[in-house]
Amino acid sequence: AQKITQTQPGMFVQEKEAVTLDCTYDTSDQSYGLFWYKQPSSGEMIFLIYQGSYDEQNATEGRYSLNFQKARKSANLVISASQLGDSAMYFCAMREGQTSYDKVIFGPGTSLSVIP
Amino acid sequence: NAGVTQTPKFRVLKTGQSMTLLCAQDMNHEYMYWYRQDPGMGLRLIHYSVGEGTTAKGEVPDGYNVSRLKKQNFLLGLESAAPSQTSVYFCASSRRLNQPQHFGDGTRLSIL
């Protein structure tokens, strides 16, 4: 069963507007972490933001913020003031496990296109 | 500063051939991972390692083997390649679990 769900295969946003990319996850662990990565058409994976399950405040990194709703098991990425360079695939990932053999797994991704 | 280096970048194999993909990192990271990326499926974890001499199965381990004899290297082997293993393979490493992964540039593997 898919542990990380990204229900929006493709999204469009007007330049300079904000956009929210959805991510829901499934875990029974109390300690876990959530990552967002960006993959431009060139193929490299770029880390954007991290949220730990015990972090009390939502993570922010520049134009990126994470809307973390623990009870709903959602960790949505918000990109403010979209730029043309934000056009890319975006992946939500989760660190899970209760031992030293924790691992990081990814969702299927959301393709974001920024329209001028 | 090399980061994570994957070798080779491209390879075409025939069904039944074997090969090894090499991942090397120079950041002294404990954790290393092998993923495969297929259209519409994101990155799926094949195998991973939590330190030198350790390996563990991920989500899609069948048909692959790994070894981590040295901390800086993580090898992915295909003993008998199958067309279903045509994919882009990414290696990643991280210092600790709650720190971001550093990714290699990927290896595009085609099996005919």
Short mmCIF file of N, CA and C in Angstrom, two decimals, chain A residues 35-88:
data_model
loop_
_atom_site.label_atom_id
_atom_site.label_comp_id
_atom_site.label_asym_id
_atom_site.label_seq_id
_atom_site.Cartn_x
_atom_site.Cartn_y
_atom_site.Cartn_z
N PHE A 35 10.15 15.16 4.16
CA PHE A 35 11.00 15.97 3.30
C PHE A 35 10.22 16.34 2.03
N TRP A 36 10.62 17.44 1.44
CA TRP A 36 10.19 17.78 0.09
C TRP A 36 11.44 18.00 -0.77
N TYR A 37 11.38 17.41 -1.99
CA TYR A 37 12.46 17.57 -2.95
C TYR A 37 11.87 18.08 -4.26
N LYS A 38 12.72 18.77 -4.99
CA LYS A 38 12.37 19.29 -6.31
C LYS A 38 13.25 18.62 -7.35
N GLN A 39 12.65 18.22 -8.47
CA GLN A 39 13.43 17.64 -9.55
C GLN A 39 13.12 18.39 -10.84
N PRO A 40 14.00 19.30 -11.24
CA PRO A 40 13.79 20.00 -12.52
C PRO A 40 13.94 19.03 -13.69
N SER A 41 13.68 19.53 -14.88
CA SER A 41 13.77 18.68 -16.07
C SER A 41 15.20 18.18 -16.30
N SER A 42 16.17 18.84 -15.72
CA SER A 42 17.56 18.40 -15.86
C SER A 42 17.84 17.13 -15.07
N GLY A 43 16.95 16.79 -14.14
CA GLY A 43 17.03 15.49 -13.48
C GLY A 43 17.60 15.45 -12.08
N GLU A 44 18.30 16.50 -11.63
CA GLU A 44 18.89 16.41 -10.29
C GLU A 44 17.82 16.56 -9.22
N MET A 45 18.08 16.00 -8.07
CA MET A 45 17.18 16.08 -6.92
C MET A 45 17.68 17.16 -5.97
N ILE A 46 16.79 18.10 -5.65
CA ILE A 46 17.16 19.25 -4.83
C ILE A 46 16.31 19.24 -3.57
N PHE A 47 16.95 19.24 -2.42
CA PHE A 47 16.25 19.28 -1.14
C PHE A 47 15.65 20.66 -0.92
N LEU A 48 14.40 20.69 -0.45
CA LEU A 48 13.73 21.96 -0.20
C LEU A 48 13.50 22.22 1.27
N ILE A 49 12.91 21.25 2.00
CA ILE A 49 12.47 21.54 3.34
C ILE A 49 12.24 20.25 4.11
N TYR A 50 12.39 20.33 5.44
CA TYR A 50 12.21 19.16 6.30
C TYR A 50 11.35 19.52 7.51
N GLN A 51 10.50 18.56 7.90
CA GLN A 51 9.66 18.71 9.10
C GLN A 51 9.75 17.45 9.93
N GLY A 52 10.16 17.57 11.17
CA GLY A 52 10.15 16.44 12.08
C GLY A 52 8.80 16.30 12.75
N SER A 53 8.45 15.09 13.12
CA SER A 53 7.13 14.86 13.68
C SER A 53 6.95 15.54 15.03
N TYR A 54 8.04 15.80 15.72
CA TYR A 54 7.94 16.45 17.02
C TYR A 54 8.17 17.96 16.94
N ASP A 55 8.44 18.46 15.75
CA ASP A 55 8.65 19.91 15.62
C ASP A 55 7.32 20.63 15.86
N GLU A 56 7.36 21.61 16.72
CA GLU A 56 6.12 22.29 17.10
C GLU A 56 5.70 23.33 16.08
N GLN A 57 6.66 23.88 15.38
CA GLN A 57 6.33 24.90 14.39
C GLN A 57 6.49 24.35 12.98
N ASN A 58 5.69 24.87 12.08
CA ASN A 58 5.82 24.48 10.68
C ASN A 58 7.15 24.98 10.12
N ALA A 59 7.79 24.13 9.33
CA ALA A 59 9.09 24.49 8.77
C ALA A 59 8.93 25.54 7.66
N THR A 60 9.91 26.41 7.58
CA THR A 60 9.95 27.39 6.49
C THR A 60 11.38 27.51 5.99
N GLU A 61 11.51 27.70 4.67
CA GLU A 61 12.81 27.91 4.05
C GLU A 61 12.60 28.86 2.88
N GLY A 62 12.83 30.14 3.13
CA GLY A 62 12.65 31.11 2.05
C GLY A 62 11.21 31.15 1.56
N ARG A 63 11.00 30.88 0.28
CA ARG A 63 9.64 30.90 -0.29
C ARG A 63 8.88 29.60 -0.03
N TYR A 64 9.54 28.63 0.59
CA TYR A 64 8.90 27.35 0.85
C TYR A 64 8.46 27.26 2.31
N SER A 65 7.26 26.78 2.51
CA SER A 65 6.81 26.48 3.86
C SER A 65 6.03 25.18 3.83
N LEU A 66 6.00 24.54 4.98
CA LEU A 66 5.34 23.25 5.08
C LEU A 66 4.14 23.40 6.00
N ASN A 67 2.97 23.08 5.51
CA ASN A 67 1.75 23.09 6.31
C ASN A 67 1.56 21.70 6.89
N PHE A 68 2.05 21.52 8.11
CA PHE A 68 2.07 20.21 8.75
C PHE A 68 0.86 20.06 9.65
N GLN A 69 0.01 19.10 9.34
CA GLN A 69 -1.17 18.81 10.16
C GLN A 69 -1.06 17.34 10.59
N LYS A 70 -0.51 17.17 11.78
CA LYS A 70 -0.15 15.85 12.26
C LYS A 70 -1.37 14.94 12.37
N ALA A 71 -2.45 15.45 12.93
CA ALA A 71 -3.63 14.62 13.14
C ALA A 71 -4.22 14.13 11.80
N ARG A 72 -4.09 14.95 10.79
CA ARG A 72 -4.58 14.57 9.47
C ARG A 72 -3.54 13.81 8.67
N LYS A 73 -2.33 13.71 9.19
CA LYS A 73 -1.20 13.08 8.50
C LYS A 73 -1.01 13.72 7.13
N SER A 74 -0.93 15.03 7.14
CA SER A 74 -0.65 15.72 5.89
C SER A 74 0.51 16.69 6.07
N ALA A 75 1.26 16.88 5.02
CA ALA A 75 2.45 17.75 5.04
C ALA A 75 2.52 18.46 3.69
N ASN A 76 1.69 19.44 3.53
CA ASN A 76 1.58 20.12 2.24
C ASN A 76 2.67 21.17 2.07
N LEU A 77 3.22 21.25 0.88
CA LEU A 77 4.25 22.25 0.57
C LEU A 77 3.57 23.48 -0.02
N VAL A 78 3.91 24.63 0.53
CA VAL A 78 3.40 25.89 0.01
C VAL A 78 4.56 26.66 -0.60
N ILE A 79 4.41 27.02 -1.86
CA ILE A 79 5.41 27.85 -2.53
C ILE A 79 4.78 29.22 -2.73
N SER A 80 5.41 30.23 -2.17
CA SER A 80 4.87 31.58 -2.32
C SER A 80 5.54 32.27 -3.51
N ALA A 81 4.83 33.20 -4.11
CA ALA A 81 5.40 34.01 -5.21
C ALA A 81 6.10 33.15 -6.24
N SER A 82 5.35 32.30 -6.90
CA SER A 82 5.93 31.33 -7.84
C SER A 82 6.76 32.01 -8.92
N GLN A 83 7.82 31.32 -9.30
CA GLN A 83 8.71 31.80 -10.35
C GLN A 83 8.77 30.76 -11.47
N LEU A 84 9.15 31.20 -12.65
CA LEU A 84 9.22 30.27 -13.78
C LEU A 84 10.15 29.10 -13.47
N GLY A 85 11.19 29.36 -12.71
CA GLY A 85 12.15 28.32 -12.35
C GLY A 85 11.60 27.29 -11.38
N ASP A 86 10.41 27.52 -10.87
CA ASP A 86 9.78 26.55 -9.97
C ASP A 86 9.13 25.41 -10.74
N SER A 87 9.03 25.53 -12.04
CA SER A 87 8.46 24.45 -12.85
C SER A 87 9.33 23.21 -12.72
N ALA A 88 8.75 22.13 -12.21
CA ALA A 88 9.54 20.93 -11.91
C ALA A 88 8.61 19.87 -11.34
#
